[in-house]
mmCIF file of C-alpha atoms in Angstrom:
data_model
loop_
_atom_site.group_PDB
_atom_site.id
_atom_site.type_symbol
_atom_site.label_atom_id
_atom_site.label_comp_id
_atom_site.label_asym_id
_atom_site.label_seq_id
_atom_site.Cartn_x
_atom_site.Cartn_y
_atom_site.Cartn_z
ATOM 1 C CA MET A 1 0.000 0.000 0.000
ATOM 2 C CA THR A 2 1.312 3.394 -0.903
ATOM 3 C CA ASP A 3 0.000 6.761 0.229
ATOM 4 C CA ASN A 4 -0.573 8.126 -3.260
ATOM 5 C CA ASN A 5 -2.946 5.280 -4.148
ATOM 6 C CA TYR A 6 -5.340 5.718 -1.225
ATOM 7 C CA SER A 7 -9.049 6.432 -1.628
ATOM 8 C CA GLN A 8 -9.391 5.153 -5.173
ATOM 9 C CA ASP A 9 -12.738 3.503 -4.339
ATOM 10 C CA PRO A 10 -14.100 4.960 -1.100
ATOM 11 C CA ARG A 11 -17.701 4.022 -1.907
ATOM 12 C CA GLY A 12 -16.754 0.380 -2.449
ATOM 13 C CA ALA A 13 -14.613 0.443 0.687
ATOM 14 C CA LEU A 14 -17.556 1.796 2.685
ATOM 15 C CA LEU A 15 -19.877 -0.923 1.361
ATOM 16 C CA CYS A 16 -17.283 -3.486 2.455
ATOM 17 C CA LEU A 17 -16.987 -1.861 5.879
ATOM 18 C CA CYS A 18 -20.766 -1.911 6.324
ATOM 19 C CA LEU A 19 -21.136 -5.548 5.306
ATOM 20 C CA ALA A 20 -18.120 -6.596 7.389
ATOM 21 C CA ALA A 21 -19.517 -4.766 10.425
ATOM 22 C CA ARG A 22 -22.848 -6.498 9.887
ATOM 23 C CA ALA A 23 -21.045 -9.864 9.601
ATOM 24 C CA GLU A 24 -19.119 -9.380 12.857
ATOM 25 C CA PRO A 25 -21.499 -11.630 14.873
ATOM 26 C CA ASP A 26 -20.865 -14.449 12.372
ATOM 27 C CA PHE A 27 -17.131 -14.064 12.914
ATOM 28 C CA ILE A 28 -17.538 -13.901 16.710
ATOM 29 C CA MET A 29 -19.654 -17.063 16.652
ATOM 30 C CA TRP A 30 -16.919 -18.972 14.808
ATOM 31 C CA CYS A 31 -14.241 -17.639 17.171
ATOM 32 C CA SER A 32 -16.256 -18.692 20.221
ATOM 33 C CA LEU A 33 -16.063 -22.359 19.240
ATOM 34 C CA LYS A 34 -12.361 -22.685 20.155
ATOM 35 C CA ASP A 35 -10.462 -21.051 22.997
ATOM 36 C CA ASP A 36 -7.474 -20.161 20.825
ATOM 37 C CA ARG A 37 -9.705 -18.176 18.446
ATOM 38 C CA GLN A 38 -11.428 -15.936 20.981
ATOM 39 C CA CYS A 39 -8.644 -13.335 20.907
ATOM 40 C CA LEU A 40 -9.238 -12.908 17.164
ATOM 41 C CA THR A 41 -12.438 -10.935 17.750
ATOM 42 C CA VAL A 42 -10.341 -8.026 19.051
ATOM 43 C CA VAL A 43 -8.198 -8.132 15.917
ATOM 44 C CA TYR A 44 -11.310 -8.090 13.716
ATOM 45 C CA ARG A 45 -12.759 -5.097 15.574
ATOM 46 C CA LYS A 46 -9.425 -3.240 15.291
ATOM 47 C CA ALA A 47 -9.484 -3.802 11.539
ATOM 48 C CA LEU A 48 -13.084 -2.545 11.328
ATOM 49 C CA ASN A 49 -12.146 0.576 13.283
ATOM 50 C CA ALA A 50 -9.019 1.153 11.188
ATOM 51 C CA LEU A 51 -10.993 1.037 7.935
ATOM 52 C CA ARG A 52 -13.675 3.286 9.388
ATOM 53 C CA SER A 53 -11.063 5.820 10.537
ATOM 54 C CA ALA A 54 -9.416 5.724 7.124
ATOM 55 C CA LEU A 55 -12.711 6.432 5.375
ATOM 56 C CA GLU A 56 -13.320 9.298 7.794
ATOM 57 C CA GLY A 57 -9.969 10.818 6.849
ATOM 58 C CA SER A 58 -7.626 9.623 9.597
ATOM 59 C CA PHE A 59 -5.152 6.883 8.754
ATOM 60 C CA SER A 60 -1.535 5.899 8.406
ATOM 61 C CA ALA A 61 -0.219 3.634 5.691
ATOM 62 C CA LYS A 62 1.742 1.629 8.251
ATOM 63 C CA GLY A 63 -1.297 1.115 10.477
ATOM 64 C CA LEU A 64 -3.493 -0.032 7.598
ATOM 65 C CA SER A 65 -0.813 -2.398 6.316
ATOM 66 C CA SER A 66 -0.521 -3.895 9.789
ATOM 67 C CA ARG A 67 -4.297 -4.473 9.998
ATOM 68 C CA LEU A 68 -4.247 -6.067 6.549
ATOM 69 C CA GLU A 69 -1.488 -8.446 7.611
ATOM 70 C CA ASP A 70 -3.543 -9.378 10.682
ATOM 71 C CA LEU A 71 -6.534 -10.187 8.459
ATOM 72 C CA ASP A 72 -4.406 -12.358 6.184
ATOM 73 C CA GLU A 73 -3.190 -14.355 9.191
ATOM 74 C CA ILE A 74 -6.741 -14.940 10.419
ATOM 75 C CA ILE A 75 -7.928 -15.927 6.934
ATOM 76 C CA ASP A 76 -5.262 -18.639 6.957
ATOM 77 C CA LYS A 77 -6.803 -20.040 10.158
ATOM 78 C CA THR A 78 -10.132 -20.702 8.406
ATOM 79 C CA TYR A 79 -8.571 -23.050 5.849
ATOM 80 C CA GLY A 80 -9.324 -26.714 6.338
ATOM 81 C CA ASP A 81 -12.495 -26.000 8.331
ATOM 82 C CA GLU A 82 -15.457 -26.994 6.158
ATOM 83 C CA THR A 83 -18.184 -25.875 8.570
ATOM 84 C CA LEU A 84 -20.775 -23.205 7.834
ATOM 85 C CA GLY A 85 -19.327 -21.169 10.715
ATOM 86 C CA ALA A 86 -15.874 -21.170 9.147
ATOM 87 C CA TYR A 87 -17.325 -20.188 5.798
ATOM 88 C CA ALA A 88 -19.240 -17.317 7.407
ATOM 89 C CA ALA A 89 -16.056 -16.191 9.177
ATOM 90 C CA LEU A 90 -14.098 -16.387 5.932
ATOM 91 C CA CYS A 91 -16.721 -14.310 4.089
ATOM 92 C CA ALA A 92 -16.620 -11.691 6.853
ATOM 93 C CA LEU A 93 -12.824 -11.550 6.742
ATOM 94 C CA GLU A 94 -12.657 -11.431 2.952
ATOM 95 C CA THR A 95 -15.249 -8.637 2.874
ATOM 96 C CA LEU A 96 -13.229 -6.598 5.346
ATOM 97 C CA ARG A 97 -10.022 -7.324 3.454
ATOM 98 C CA GLU A 98 -11.705 -6.220 0.229
ATOM 99 C CA GLY A 99 -12.512 -2.911 1.950
ATOM 100 C CA PHE A 100 -8.824 -2.287 2.594
ATOM 101 C CA THR A 101 -7.873 -3.098 -0.996
ATOM 102 C CA ALA A 102 -10.695 -0.877 -2.292
ATOM 103 C CA PHE A 103 -9.499 1.977 -0.113
ATOM 104 C CA SER A 104 -5.968 1.588 -1.437
ATOM 105 C CA GLY A 105 -7.116 1.445 -5.052
ATOM 106 C CA GLN A 106 -5.982 -2.160 -5.504
ATOM 107 C CA SER A 107 -9.394 -3.698 -6.179
ATOM 108 C CA GLU A 108 -11.039 -3.833 -9.577
ATOM 109 C CA ASN A 109 -14.649 -4.089 -8.387
ATOM 110 C CA SER A 110 -15.007 -4.070 -4.638
ATOM 111 C CA GLU A 111 -18.754 -3.465 -4.740
ATOM 112 C CA ALA A 112 -19.388 -6.655 -6.710
ATOM 113 C CA ALA A 113 -16.936 -8.615 -4.567
ATOM 114 C CA ALA A 114 -18.583 -7.500 -1.312
ATOM 115 C CA ARG A 115 -22.036 -8.255 -2.674
ATOM 116 C CA ASP A 116 -20.948 -11.703 -3.900
ATOM 117 C CA LEU A 117 -19.479 -12.566 -0.509
ATOM 118 C CA THR A 118 -22.614 -11.653 1.424
ATOM 119 C CA LEU A 119 -24.847 -13.433 -1.078
ATOM 120 C CA SER A 120 -22.689 -16.559 -0.995
ATOM 121 C CA ILE A 121 -22.992 -16.996 2.764
ATOM 122 C CA ILE A 122 -26.768 -16.577 2.591
ATOM 123 C CA ARG A 123 -27.004 -19.092 -0.261
ATOM 124 C CA ARG A 124 -24.885 -21.605 1.615
ATOM 125 C CA ALA A 125 -26.726 -21.172 4.912
ATOM 126 C CA LEU A 126 -30.152 -21.554 3.316
ATOM 127 C CA GLY A 127 -28.944 -24.520 1.298
ATOM 128 C CA VAL A 128 -27.671 -26.226 4.456
ATOM 129 C CA ALA A 129 -31.020 -25.484 6.111
ATOM 130 C CA GLY A 130 -32.825 -27.260 3.251
ATOM 131 C CA PHE A 131 -34.597 -24.301 1.639
ATOM 132 C CA ASP A 132 -35.719 -24.797 -1.956
ATOM 133 C CA GLU A 133 -34.261 -22.796 -4.828
ATOM 134 C CA ARG A 134 -37.279 -20.471 -5.068
ATOM 135 C CA LYS A 135 -36.950 -19.375 -1.444
ATOM 136 C CA ILE A 136 -33.188 -19.049 -1.768
ATOM 137 C CA ALA A 137 -33.616 -16.885 -4.878
ATOM 138 C CA GLY A 138 -36.066 -14.649 -3.006
ATOM 139 C CA ALA A 139 -33.675 -14.233 -0.092
ATOM 140 C CA LEU A 140 -30.801 -13.413 -2.433
ATOM 141 C CA GLU A 141 -32.907 -10.842 -4.279
ATOM 142 C CA SER A 142 -33.831 -9.205 -0.976
ATOM 143 C CA GLU A 143 -30.190 -9.123 0.135
ATOM 144 C CA SER A 144 -29.089 -7.675 -3.186
ATOM 145 C CA ALA A 145 -31.677 -4.886 -2.823
ATOM 146 C CA PHE A 146 -30.331 -4.248 0.682
ATOM 147 C CA CYS A 147 -26.811 -3.888 -0.748
ATOM 148 C CA ASP A 148 -28.166 -1.398 -3.314
ATOM 149 C CA GLU A 149 -29.670 0.670 -0.511
ATOM 150 C CA ILE A 150 -26.358 0.643 1.383
ATOM 151 C CA LEU A 151 -24.649 1.880 -1.781
ATOM 152 C CA ASN A 152 -27.168 4.714 -1.951
ATOM 153 C CA LYS A 153 -26.121 5.711 1.572
ATOM 154 C CA CYS A 154 -22.474 5.574 0.465
ATOM 155 C CA ALA A 155 -23.011 7.603 -2.703
ATOM 156 C CA GLY A 156 -21.859 10.949 -1.308
ATOM 157 C CA LEU A 157 -18.493 9.626 -0.179
ATOM 158 C CA THR A 158 -15.603 10.773 -2.351
ATOM 159 C CA ASP A 159 -11.860 10.623 -1.978
ATOM 160 C CA LYS A 160 -11.929 14.331 -1.104
ATOM 161 C CA GLY A 161 -13.236 13.560 2.388
ATOM 162 C CA VAL A 162 -16.224 15.932 2.133
ATOM 163 C CA ASN A 163 -18.707 15.098 4.908
ATOM 164 C CA SER A 164 -17.051 11.706 5.179
ATOM 165 C CA ILE A 165 -17.643 11.257 8.916
ATOM 166 C CA ALA A 166 -21.376 11.895 8.559
ATOM 167 C CA ILE A 167 -21.701 9.638 5.497
ATOM 168 C CA VAL A 168 -19.783 6.767 7.095
ATOM 169 C CA ARG A 169 -21.870 7.029 10.248
ATOM 170 C CA GLN A 170 -25.141 7.191 8.313
ATOM 171 C CA ALA A 171 -24.261 4.105 6.256
ATOM 172 C CA LEU A 172 -23.227 2.131 9.344
ATOM 173 C CA LEU A 173 -26.325 3.157 11.267
ATOM 174 C CA TYR A 174 -28.474 1.991 8.370
ATOM 175 C CA VAL A 175 -26.808 -1.381 7.960
ATOM 176 C CA LEU A 176 -26.622 -2.094 11.699
ATOM 177 C CA SER A 177 -30.106 -0.806 12.533
ATOM 178 C CA ASP A 178 -31.506 -4.243 13.377
ATOM 179 C CA ALA A 179 -28.251 -5.340 15.102
ATOM 180 C CA ARG A 180 -28.284 -8.701 13.304
ATOM 181 C CA SER A 181 -26.006 -10.330 10.777
ATOM 182 C CA ALA A 182 -27.249 -11.595 7.416
ATOM 183 C CA LEU A 183 -27.529 -14.990 9.131
ATOM 184 C CA GLY A 184 -29.706 -13.495 11.859
ATOM 185 C CA ILE A 185 -27.126 -13.607 14.659
ATOM 186 C CA GLU A 186 -27.555 -10.727 17.086
ATOM 187 C CA ASN A 187 -24.758 -8.192 17.401
ATOM 188 C CA GLN A 188 -24.244 -7.481 21.101
ATOM 189 C CA ASP A 189 -21.849 -4.578 20.532
ATOM 190 C CA PRO A 190 -22.399 -2.895 17.154
ATOM 191 C CA LEU A 191 -19.649 -0.704 15.729
ATOM 192 C CA VAL A 192 -22.056 2.227 15.711
ATOM 193 C CA LYS A 193 -24.714 2.852 18.315
ATOM 194 C CA ALA A 194 -27.693 5.022 17.442
ATOM 195 C CA ALA A 195 -27.503 8.532 18.886
#
């Protein structure tokens, strides 16, 4: 990551931040299943906060690179685990990682990547639960519309930093308003609390 490449896709980075913040309960659930994973929730939250701060105009290249390295290490820990929980954790991590690459201008289409990740976990979860294709398609259509609405909230964010704090907060408040992940797991400590 280099300073002169930052903020190439702030809108995509904000969508990733929103979806990763919403997916935090999925990640926490996976971490809770093994004692040696429980410390990873702090690392995930630090990465969420780092990306949020960056989008609000306060960041250091070194700090963001460090958070990205942390995410890569955690992603490695999901490999070999074929459970739905591990897949949900991986999707959350990859979404957050995509936000960092979007912010640095190193992602070709972060919006599509973030959307695909959130849709894939819903498809897999509903498939495991035995839902038929019609119901799965309906759920995916609803989730896709939700992503479109998040993007509408992100639309005013530019790399110039104009009103960035207010836009980031508004988008996070919208996506975390029901304090549940896409899988329906309750978020006990959302990244943004309503004022």
